Short mmCIF file of C-alpha atoms in Angstrom, two decimals:
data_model
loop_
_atom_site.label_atom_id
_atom_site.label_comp_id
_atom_site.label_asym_id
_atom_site.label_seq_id
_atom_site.Cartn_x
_atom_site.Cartn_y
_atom_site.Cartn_z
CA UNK A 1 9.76 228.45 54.68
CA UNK A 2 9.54 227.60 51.12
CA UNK A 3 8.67 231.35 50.26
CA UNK A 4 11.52 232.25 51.95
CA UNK A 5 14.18 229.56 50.46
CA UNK A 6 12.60 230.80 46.81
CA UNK A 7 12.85 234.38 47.38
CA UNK A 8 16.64 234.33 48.56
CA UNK A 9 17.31 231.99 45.42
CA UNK A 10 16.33 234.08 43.21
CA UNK A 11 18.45 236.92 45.08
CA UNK A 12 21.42 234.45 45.27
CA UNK A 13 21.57 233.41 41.81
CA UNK A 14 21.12 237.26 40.70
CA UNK A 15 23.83 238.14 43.16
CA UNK A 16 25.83 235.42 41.55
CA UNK A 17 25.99 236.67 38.28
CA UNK A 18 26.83 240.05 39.34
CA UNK A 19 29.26 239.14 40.62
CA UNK A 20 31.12 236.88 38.36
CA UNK A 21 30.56 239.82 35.34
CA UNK A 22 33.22 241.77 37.50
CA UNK A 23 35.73 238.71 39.01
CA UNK A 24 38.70 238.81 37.58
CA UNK A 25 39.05 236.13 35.22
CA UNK A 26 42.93 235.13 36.14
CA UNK A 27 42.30 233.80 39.48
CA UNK A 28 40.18 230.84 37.95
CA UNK A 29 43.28 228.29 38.15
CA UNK A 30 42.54 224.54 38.76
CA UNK A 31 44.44 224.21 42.02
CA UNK A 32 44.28 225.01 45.73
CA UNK A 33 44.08 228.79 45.48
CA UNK A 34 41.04 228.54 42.96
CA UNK A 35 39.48 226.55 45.54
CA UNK A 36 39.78 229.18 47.89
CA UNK A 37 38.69 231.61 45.44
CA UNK A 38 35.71 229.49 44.69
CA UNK A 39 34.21 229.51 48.54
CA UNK A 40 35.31 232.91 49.16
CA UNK A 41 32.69 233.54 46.08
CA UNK A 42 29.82 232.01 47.12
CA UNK A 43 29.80 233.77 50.73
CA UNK A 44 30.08 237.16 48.82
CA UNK A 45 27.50 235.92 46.94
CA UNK A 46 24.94 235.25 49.73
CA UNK A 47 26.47 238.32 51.67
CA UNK A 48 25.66 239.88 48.44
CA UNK A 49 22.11 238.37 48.37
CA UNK A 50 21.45 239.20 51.91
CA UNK A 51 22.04 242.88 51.15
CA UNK A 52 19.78 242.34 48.28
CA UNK A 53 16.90 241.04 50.56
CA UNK A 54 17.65 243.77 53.59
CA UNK A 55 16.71 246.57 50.62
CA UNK A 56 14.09 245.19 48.96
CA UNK A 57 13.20 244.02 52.76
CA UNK A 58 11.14 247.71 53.42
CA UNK A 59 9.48 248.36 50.63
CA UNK A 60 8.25 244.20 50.32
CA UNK A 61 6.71 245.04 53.59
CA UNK A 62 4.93 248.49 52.98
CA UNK A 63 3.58 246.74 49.71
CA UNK A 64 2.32 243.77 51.69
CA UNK A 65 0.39 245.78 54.37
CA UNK A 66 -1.28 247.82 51.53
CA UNK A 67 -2.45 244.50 49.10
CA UNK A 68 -3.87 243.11 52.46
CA UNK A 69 -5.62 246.36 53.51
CA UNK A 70 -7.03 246.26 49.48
CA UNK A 71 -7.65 242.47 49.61
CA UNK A 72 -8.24 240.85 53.16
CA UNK A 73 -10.19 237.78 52.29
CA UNK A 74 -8.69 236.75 48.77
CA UNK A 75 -7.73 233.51 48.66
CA UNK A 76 -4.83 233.67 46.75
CA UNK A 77 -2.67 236.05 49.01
CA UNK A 78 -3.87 234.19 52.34
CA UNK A 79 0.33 233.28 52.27
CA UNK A 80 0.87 236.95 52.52
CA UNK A 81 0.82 237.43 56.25
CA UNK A 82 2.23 239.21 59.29
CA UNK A 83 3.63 235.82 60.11
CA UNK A 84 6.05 236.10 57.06
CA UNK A 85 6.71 239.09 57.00
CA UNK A 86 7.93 239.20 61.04
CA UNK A 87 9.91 236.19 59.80
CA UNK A 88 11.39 238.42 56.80
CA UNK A 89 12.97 240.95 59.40
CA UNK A 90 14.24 238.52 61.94
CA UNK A 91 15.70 235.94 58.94
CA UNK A 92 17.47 239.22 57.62
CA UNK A 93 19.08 240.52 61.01
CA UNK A 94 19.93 236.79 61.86
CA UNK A 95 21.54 236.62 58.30
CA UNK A 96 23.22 240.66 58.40
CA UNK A 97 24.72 239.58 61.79
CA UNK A 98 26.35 236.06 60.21
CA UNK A 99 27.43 237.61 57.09
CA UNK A 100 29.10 240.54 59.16
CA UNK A 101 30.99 238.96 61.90
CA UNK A 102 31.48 235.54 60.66
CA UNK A 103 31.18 234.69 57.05
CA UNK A 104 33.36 237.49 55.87
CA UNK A 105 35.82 238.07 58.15
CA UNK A 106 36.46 234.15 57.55
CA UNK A 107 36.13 234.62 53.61
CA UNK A 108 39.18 237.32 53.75
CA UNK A 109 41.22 235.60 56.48
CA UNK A 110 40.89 232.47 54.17
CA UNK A 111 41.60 233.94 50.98
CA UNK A 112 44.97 235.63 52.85
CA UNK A 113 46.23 232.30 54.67
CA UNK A 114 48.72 230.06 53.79
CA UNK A 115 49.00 227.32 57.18
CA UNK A 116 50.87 228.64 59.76
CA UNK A 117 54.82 227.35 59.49
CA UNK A 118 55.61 223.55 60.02
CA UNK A 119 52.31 222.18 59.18
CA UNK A 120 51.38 220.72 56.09
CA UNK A 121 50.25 222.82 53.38
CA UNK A 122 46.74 222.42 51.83
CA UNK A 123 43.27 223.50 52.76
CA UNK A 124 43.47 222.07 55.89
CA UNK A 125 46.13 224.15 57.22
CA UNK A 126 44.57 227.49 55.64
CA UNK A 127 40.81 226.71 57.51
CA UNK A 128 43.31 226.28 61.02
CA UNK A 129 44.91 229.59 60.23
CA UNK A 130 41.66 231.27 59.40
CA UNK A 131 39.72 229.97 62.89
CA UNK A 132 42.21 231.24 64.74
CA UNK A 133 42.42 234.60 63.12
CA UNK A 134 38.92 234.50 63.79
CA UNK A 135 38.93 233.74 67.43
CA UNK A 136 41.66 236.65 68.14
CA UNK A 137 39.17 239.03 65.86
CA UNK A 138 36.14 237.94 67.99
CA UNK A 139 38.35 238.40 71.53
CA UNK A 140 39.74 241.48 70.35
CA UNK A 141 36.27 243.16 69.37
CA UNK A 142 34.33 241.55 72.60
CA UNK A 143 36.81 243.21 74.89
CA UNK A 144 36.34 246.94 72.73
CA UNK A 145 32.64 246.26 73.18
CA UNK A 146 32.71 244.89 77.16
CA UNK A 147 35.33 248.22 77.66
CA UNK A 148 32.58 250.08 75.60
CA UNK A 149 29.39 248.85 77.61
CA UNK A 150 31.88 249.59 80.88
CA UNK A 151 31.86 252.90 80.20
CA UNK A 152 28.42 253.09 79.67
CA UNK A 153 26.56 251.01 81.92
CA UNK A 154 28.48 248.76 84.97
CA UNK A 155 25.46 246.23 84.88
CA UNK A 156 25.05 246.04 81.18
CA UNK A 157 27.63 243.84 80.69
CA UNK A 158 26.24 240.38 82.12
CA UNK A 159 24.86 238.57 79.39
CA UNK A 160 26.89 238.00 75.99
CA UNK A 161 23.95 237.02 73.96
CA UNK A 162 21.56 239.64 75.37
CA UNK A 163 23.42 242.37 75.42
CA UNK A 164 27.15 242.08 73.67
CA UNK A 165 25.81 241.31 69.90
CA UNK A 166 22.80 243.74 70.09
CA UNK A 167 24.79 246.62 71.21
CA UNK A 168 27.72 245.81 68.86
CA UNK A 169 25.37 245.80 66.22
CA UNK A 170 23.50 249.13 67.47
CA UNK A 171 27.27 250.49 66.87
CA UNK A 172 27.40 249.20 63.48
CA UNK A 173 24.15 250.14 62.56
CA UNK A 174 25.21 253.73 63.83
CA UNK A 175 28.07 253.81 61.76
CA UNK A 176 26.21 252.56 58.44
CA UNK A 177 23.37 255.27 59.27
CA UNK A 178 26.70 258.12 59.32
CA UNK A 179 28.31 256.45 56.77
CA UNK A 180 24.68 257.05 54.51
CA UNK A 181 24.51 260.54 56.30
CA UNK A 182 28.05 261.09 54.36
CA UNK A 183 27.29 259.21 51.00
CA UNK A 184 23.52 260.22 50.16
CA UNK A 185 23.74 263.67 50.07
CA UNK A 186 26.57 263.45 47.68
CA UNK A 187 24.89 260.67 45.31
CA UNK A 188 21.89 262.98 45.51
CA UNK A 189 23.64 265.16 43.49
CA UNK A 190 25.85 263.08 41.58
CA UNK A 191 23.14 261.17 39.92
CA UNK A 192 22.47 264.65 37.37
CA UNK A 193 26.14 263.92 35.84
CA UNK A 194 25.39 259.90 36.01
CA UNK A 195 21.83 260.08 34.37
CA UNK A 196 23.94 262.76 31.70
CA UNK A 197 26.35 260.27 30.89
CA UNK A 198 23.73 257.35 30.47
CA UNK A 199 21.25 260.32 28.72
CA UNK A 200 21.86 261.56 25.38
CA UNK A 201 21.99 265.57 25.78
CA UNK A 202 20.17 268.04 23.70
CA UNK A 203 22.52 269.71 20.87
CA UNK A 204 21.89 273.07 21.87
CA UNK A 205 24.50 275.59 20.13
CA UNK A 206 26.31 272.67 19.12
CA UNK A 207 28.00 271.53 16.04
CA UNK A 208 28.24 267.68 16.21
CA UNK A 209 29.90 267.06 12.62
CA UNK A 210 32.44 269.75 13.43
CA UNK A 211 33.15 267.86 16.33
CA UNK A 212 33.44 264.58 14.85
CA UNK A 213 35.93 265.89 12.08
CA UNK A 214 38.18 267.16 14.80
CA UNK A 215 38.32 263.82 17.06
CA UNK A 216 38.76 261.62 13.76
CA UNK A 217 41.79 264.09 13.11
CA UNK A 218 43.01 263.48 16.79
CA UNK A 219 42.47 259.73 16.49
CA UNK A 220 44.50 259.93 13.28
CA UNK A 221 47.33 261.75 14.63
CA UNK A 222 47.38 259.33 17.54
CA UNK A 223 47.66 256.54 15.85
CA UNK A 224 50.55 258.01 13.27
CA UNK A 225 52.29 258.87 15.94
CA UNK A 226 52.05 255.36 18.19
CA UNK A 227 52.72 253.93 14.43
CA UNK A 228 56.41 255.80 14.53
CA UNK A 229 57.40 255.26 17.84
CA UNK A 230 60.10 252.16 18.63
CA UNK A 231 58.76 249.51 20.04
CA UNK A 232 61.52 249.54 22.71
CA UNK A 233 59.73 252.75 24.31
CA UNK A 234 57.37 250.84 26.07
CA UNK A 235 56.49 254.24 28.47
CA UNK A 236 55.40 257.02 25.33
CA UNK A 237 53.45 253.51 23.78
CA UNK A 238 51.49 253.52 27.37
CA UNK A 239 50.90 256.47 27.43
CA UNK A 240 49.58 256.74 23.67
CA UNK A 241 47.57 253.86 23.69
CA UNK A 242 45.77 255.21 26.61
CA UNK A 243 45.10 258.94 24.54
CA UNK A 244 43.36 256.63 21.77
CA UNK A 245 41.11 254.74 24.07
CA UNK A 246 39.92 258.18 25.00
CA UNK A 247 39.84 259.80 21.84
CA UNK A 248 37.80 256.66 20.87
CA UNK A 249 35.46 257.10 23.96
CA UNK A 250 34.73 260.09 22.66
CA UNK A 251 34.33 259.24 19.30
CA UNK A 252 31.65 256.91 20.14
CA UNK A 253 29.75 259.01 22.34
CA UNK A 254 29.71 261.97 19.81
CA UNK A 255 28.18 258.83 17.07
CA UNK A 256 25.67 257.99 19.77
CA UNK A 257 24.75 261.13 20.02
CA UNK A 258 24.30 261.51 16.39
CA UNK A 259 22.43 258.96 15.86
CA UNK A 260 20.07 259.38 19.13
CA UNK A 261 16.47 260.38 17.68
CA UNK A 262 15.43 264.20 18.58
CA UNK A 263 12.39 262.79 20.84
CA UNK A 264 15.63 261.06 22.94
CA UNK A 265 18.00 264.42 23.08
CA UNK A 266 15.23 266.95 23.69
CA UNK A 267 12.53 264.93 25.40
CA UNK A 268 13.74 262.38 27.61
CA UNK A 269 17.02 264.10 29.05
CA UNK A 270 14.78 267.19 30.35
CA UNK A 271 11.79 264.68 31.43
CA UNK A 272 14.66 262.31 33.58
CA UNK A 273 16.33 265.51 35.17
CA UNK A 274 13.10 267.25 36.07
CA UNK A 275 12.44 263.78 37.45
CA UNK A 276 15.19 263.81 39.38
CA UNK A 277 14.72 266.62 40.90
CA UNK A 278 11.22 266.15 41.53
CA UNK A 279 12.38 263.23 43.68
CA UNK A 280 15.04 264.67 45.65
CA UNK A 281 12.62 267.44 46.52
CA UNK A 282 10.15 265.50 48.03
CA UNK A 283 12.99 263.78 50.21
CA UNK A 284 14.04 267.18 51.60
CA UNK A 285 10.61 268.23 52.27
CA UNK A 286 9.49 265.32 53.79
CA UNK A 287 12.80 265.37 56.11
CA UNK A 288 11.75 268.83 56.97
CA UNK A 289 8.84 267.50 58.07
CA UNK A 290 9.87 265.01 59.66
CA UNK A 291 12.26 267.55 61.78
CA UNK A 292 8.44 268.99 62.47
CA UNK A 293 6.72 265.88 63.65
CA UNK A 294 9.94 265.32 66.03
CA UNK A 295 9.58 269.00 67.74
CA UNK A 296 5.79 268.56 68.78
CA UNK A 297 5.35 264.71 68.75
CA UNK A 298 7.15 261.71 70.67
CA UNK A 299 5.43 259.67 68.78
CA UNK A 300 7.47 260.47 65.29
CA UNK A 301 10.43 258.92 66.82
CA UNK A 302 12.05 255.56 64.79
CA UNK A 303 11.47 253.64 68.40
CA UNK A 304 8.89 252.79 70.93
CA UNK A 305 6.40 253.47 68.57
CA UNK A 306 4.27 250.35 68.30
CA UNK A 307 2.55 250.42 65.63
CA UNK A 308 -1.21 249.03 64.61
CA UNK A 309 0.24 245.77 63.47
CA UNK A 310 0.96 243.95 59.16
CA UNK A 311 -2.41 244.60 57.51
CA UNK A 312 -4.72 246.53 60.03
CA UNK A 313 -4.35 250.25 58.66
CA UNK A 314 -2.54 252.14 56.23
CA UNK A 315 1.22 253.40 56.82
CA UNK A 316 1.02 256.46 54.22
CA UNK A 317 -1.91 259.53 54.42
CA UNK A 318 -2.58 258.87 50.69
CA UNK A 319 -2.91 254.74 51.10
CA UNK A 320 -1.54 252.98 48.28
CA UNK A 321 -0.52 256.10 46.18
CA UNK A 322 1.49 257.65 49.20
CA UNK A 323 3.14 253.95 49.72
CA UNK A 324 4.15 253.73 46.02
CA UNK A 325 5.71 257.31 46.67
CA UNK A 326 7.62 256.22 49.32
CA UNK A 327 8.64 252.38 47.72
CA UNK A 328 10.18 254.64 44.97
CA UNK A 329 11.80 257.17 47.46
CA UNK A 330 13.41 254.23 49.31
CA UNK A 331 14.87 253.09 46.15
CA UNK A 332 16.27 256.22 44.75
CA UNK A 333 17.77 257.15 48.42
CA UNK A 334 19.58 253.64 48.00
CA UNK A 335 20.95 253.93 44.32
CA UNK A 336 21.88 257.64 45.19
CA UNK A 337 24.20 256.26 48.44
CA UNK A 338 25.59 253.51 46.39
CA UNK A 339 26.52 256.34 43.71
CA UNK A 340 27.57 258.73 46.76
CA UNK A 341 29.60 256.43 48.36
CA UNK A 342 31.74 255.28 45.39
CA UNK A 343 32.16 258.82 44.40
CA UNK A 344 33.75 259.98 47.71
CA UNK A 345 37.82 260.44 47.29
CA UNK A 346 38.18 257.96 49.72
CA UNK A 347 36.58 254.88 47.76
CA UNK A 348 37.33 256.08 44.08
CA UNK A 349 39.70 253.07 43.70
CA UNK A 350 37.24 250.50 45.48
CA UNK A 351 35.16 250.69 42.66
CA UNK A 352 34.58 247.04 40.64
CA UNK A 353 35.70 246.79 37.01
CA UNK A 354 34.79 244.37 34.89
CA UNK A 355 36.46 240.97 34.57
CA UNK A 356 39.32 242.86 36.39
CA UNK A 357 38.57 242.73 40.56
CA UNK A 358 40.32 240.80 42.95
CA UNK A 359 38.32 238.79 45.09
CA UNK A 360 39.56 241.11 48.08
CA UNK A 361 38.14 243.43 46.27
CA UNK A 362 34.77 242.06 46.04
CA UNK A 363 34.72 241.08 49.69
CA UNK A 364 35.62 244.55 50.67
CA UNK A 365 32.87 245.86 47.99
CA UNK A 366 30.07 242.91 49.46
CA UNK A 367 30.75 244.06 53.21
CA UNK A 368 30.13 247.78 52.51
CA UNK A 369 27.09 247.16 50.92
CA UNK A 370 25.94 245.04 53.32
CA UNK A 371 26.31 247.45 55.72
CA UNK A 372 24.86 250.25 53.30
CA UNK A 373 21.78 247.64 52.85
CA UNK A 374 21.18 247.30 56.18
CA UNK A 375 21.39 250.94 57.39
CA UNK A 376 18.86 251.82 55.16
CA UNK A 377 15.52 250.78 56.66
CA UNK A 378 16.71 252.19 59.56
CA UNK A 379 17.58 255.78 57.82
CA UNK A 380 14.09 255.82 55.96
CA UNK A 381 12.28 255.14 58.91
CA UNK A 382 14.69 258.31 61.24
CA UNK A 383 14.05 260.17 58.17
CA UNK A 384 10.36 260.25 58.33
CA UNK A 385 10.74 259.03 54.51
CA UNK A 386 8.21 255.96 55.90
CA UNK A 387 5.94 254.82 58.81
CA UNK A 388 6.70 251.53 59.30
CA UNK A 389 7.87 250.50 62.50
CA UNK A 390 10.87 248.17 61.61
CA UNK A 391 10.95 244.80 62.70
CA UNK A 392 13.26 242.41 64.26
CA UNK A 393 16.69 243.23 65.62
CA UNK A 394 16.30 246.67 62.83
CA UNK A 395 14.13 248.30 65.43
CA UNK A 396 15.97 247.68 68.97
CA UNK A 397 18.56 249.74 68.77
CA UNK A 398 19.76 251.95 71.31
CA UNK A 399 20.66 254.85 70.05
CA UNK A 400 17.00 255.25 67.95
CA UNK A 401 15.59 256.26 71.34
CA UNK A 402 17.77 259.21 71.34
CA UNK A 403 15.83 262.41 70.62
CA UNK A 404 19.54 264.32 70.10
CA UNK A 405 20.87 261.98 67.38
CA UNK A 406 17.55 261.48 66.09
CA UNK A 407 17.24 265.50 65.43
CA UNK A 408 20.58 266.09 64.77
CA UNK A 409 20.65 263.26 61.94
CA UNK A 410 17.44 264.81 60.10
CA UNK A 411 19.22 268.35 60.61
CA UNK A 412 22.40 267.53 59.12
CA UNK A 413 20.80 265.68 55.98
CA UNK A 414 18.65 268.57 54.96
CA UNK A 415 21.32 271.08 55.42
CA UNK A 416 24.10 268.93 53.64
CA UNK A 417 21.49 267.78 51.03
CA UNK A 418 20.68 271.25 50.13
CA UNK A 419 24.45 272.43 50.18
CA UNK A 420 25.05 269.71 47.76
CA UNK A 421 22.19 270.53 45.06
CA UNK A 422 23.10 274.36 45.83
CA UNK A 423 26.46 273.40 44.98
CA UNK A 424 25.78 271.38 42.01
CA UNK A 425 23.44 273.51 40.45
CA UNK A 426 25.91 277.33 40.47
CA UNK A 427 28.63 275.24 39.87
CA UNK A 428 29.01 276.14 35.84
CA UNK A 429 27.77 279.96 37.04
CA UNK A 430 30.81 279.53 39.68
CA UNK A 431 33.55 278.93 37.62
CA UNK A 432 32.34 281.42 34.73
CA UNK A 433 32.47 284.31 37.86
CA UNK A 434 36.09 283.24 38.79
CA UNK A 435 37.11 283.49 34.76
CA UNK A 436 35.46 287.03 34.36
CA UNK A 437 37.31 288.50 37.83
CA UNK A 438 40.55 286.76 36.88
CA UNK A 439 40.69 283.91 39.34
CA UNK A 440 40.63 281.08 37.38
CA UNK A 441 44.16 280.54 37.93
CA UNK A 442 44.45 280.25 41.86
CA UNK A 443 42.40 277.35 41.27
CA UNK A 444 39.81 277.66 43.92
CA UNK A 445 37.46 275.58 42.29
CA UNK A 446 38.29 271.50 42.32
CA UNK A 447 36.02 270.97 39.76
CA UNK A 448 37.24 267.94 37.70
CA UNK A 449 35.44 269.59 34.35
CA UNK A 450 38.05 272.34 34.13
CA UNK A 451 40.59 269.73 33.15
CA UNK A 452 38.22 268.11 30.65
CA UNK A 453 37.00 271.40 29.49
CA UNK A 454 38.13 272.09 25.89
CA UNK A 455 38.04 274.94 23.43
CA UNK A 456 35.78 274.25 19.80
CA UNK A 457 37.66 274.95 16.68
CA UNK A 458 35.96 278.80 16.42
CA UNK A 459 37.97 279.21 20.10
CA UNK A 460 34.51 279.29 21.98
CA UNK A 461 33.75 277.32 25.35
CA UNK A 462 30.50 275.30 24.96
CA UNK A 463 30.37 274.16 28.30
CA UNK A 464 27.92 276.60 30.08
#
């Protein structure tokens, strides 16, 4: 217990000042709003902490198994036991469950209450509002689920506790493992352009004090011109203050760039995106073996496998190399969904600022990764990217039996991984195909760099 308690404090207090760096600093008032906006913080923060601990719940557990195949009779890692780690996986579905269907729902019902009419304002009359918005949620989504299980199976529908909650969050679960399905592929091959932005880029056929006279000429004439217009035009001062931040975004980036060392721009950039693609690789190939194992083995499915039990033999073929491999593919599948996911269309404007989100913001931003957090043992393991039979309420779901959607997930990640990278990759060879037969301007291409794409003082694109 006291492993446990330490663990998710550390997670908690981590989650804590994540959090905070991006709350918006206005809504800390000293009155009964900021004292709803206090406790609707701390249960994103532990939702946010039990996301934490679901991640880093997989690979803790392949790590474990391999220290006590390496070291069964050291004293000093006798804590380190199947015992804990069983109690890992059940603490984190019991905590993924309250953090989904209770602590949230009641953190945004609270934050939007205000006492229903005639009663008394204060906090008394906002907690009244919120349980019974809470009760209708909970009658409204056990009737969906009974109608659901109806459908399904007449006699499955006896027991609330041993049927209702496991099967509502088998549908969850579902939905996170689509929702991944949708966001990985795409973070996959987003995180090129992210590690390019962080990365300084090699100045190949580049002229990087031509380029800094020009922007310092742009910044100048920007601010001339924001210097002459009335202060009465509030919409052209906008709109020109926002052209200088830019011009001085790029101003600093070109002055980074100078002043990056040449080990930085033509070392580390390639090394990262060979890297990168050295990873995402090995994730396709291992899904495409995986897609093997499935054909000509019932054994490679995520469920009814048992398996040999924490400590008694090795998860990976190559032992403790093969289960570093796949800590660091479980990792890199998880930052790449996180990227995919706030890079779809649809979630562009749910991404956090900082010291500038709402806290219905953050709750909406803590629930999706929850749910993100908690799909992904569950994808690793149907991917084949690890072994290890999950634990807990992770590895009972229904639909994991299922040798269709089991297949059919595997199948559609490898072809929509590959699309993506294929995509990615031609893109620049794409658009320079469409210039040369003329068809730049039908705009077939919704490539964001055509808008950003601008011509050097010699009239030459550098882009390509």
């Amino acid at each position: 217990f006291q492993i446990c308690f330490l663990l998710f404090a550390v997670l908690y207090i981590v989650s804590y000042f994540i959090i905070t760096r991006y709350k918006r600093k206005a809504d800390e008032q000293e009155d009964e709003d900021a004292i709803v906006n206090r406790i609707s913080l701390f249960l994103s923060t532990f939702t946010l902490a039990v996301s934490a601990g679901a991640v880093l719940l997989l690979p803790f557990s392949i790590i474990s198994n391999e220290i006590l195949l390496s070291f069964p009779q050291n004293y000093y890692i006798q804590w380190l036991n199947g015992s804990l780690i069983h109690g890992l996986w059940n603490l984190a579905s019991l905590f993924s469950n309250l953090c989904l269907f209770v602590l949230m729902p009641f953190a945004f019902f609270f934050l939007e209450s205000e006492g229903f009419a005639g009663l008394k304002k204060g906090i008394r009359a906002r907690i009244l509002e919120t349980l019974v918005m809470l009760i209708l949620l909970a009658l409204l989504i056990l009737g969906i689920v009974w109608v659901a299980s109806a459908l399904i199976d007449n006699d499955a529908a006896a027991n609330l506790w041993e049927f209702y909650l496991p099967y509502l969050y088998s549908c969850i679960s579902l939905m996170g493992c689509l929702l991944l399905l949708l966001c990985t592929p795409v973070g996959l091959s987003r995180m090129f352009t992210v590690m390019g932005q962080l990365l300084v880029k090699p100045t190949i056929l580049e002229d990087l004090d031509e380029q800094m006279y020009i922007i310092t000429l742009e910044e100048e004439a920007i601010q001339r011109r924001l210097n002459g217009v009335s202060s009465t035009v509030e919409y052209q001062t906008v709109e020109l203050e926002r052209e200088l931040e830019k011009v001085k975004s790029k101003k600093t980036n070109l002055e980074r760039r100078k002043k990056a060392s040449a080990w930085e721009r033509n070392l580390v950039y390639p090394a990262v995106m060979i890297l990168l693609l050295i990873e995402t690789s090995i994730s396709v190939l291992l899904v495409a073996l995986n897609i093997l194992y499935l054909l000509v083995d019932e054994t490679a499915m995520p469920k009814g496998s048992g398996g040999p039990g924490i400590g008694n033999a090795s998860l990976s073929t190559f032992g403790f190399v093969g289960a570093a491999l796949e800590i660091i593919l479980i990792f890199y599948l998880m930052v790449s969904s996180v990227v995919g996911f706030y890079s779809l269309r649809f979630f562009e404007n749910f991404t956090p600022r900082k010291d500038d989100t709402t806290m219905t913001k953050i709750i909406g931003n803590c629930v999706s990764i929850l749910v993100l957090s908690s799909a992904l043992p569950v994808m690793s393991r149907t991917l084949g990217i690890t072994r290890f039979d999950l634990l807990g309420d992770f590895g009972r779901f229904n639909w994991l039996g299922n040798f269709y959607i089991v297949l059919s997930y595997n199948l559609l990640f490898a072809i929509m991984t590959t699309l993506c990278l294929v995509r990615k990759f031609t893109s620049a060879v794409r658009e320079e195909l469409l210039k040369a037969l003329g068809l730049d301007k039908l705009h077939l291409s919704n490539n964001p760099r055509d808008s950003e794409t601008k011509p050097s003082a010699n009239g030459h694109q550098k882009t390509l």
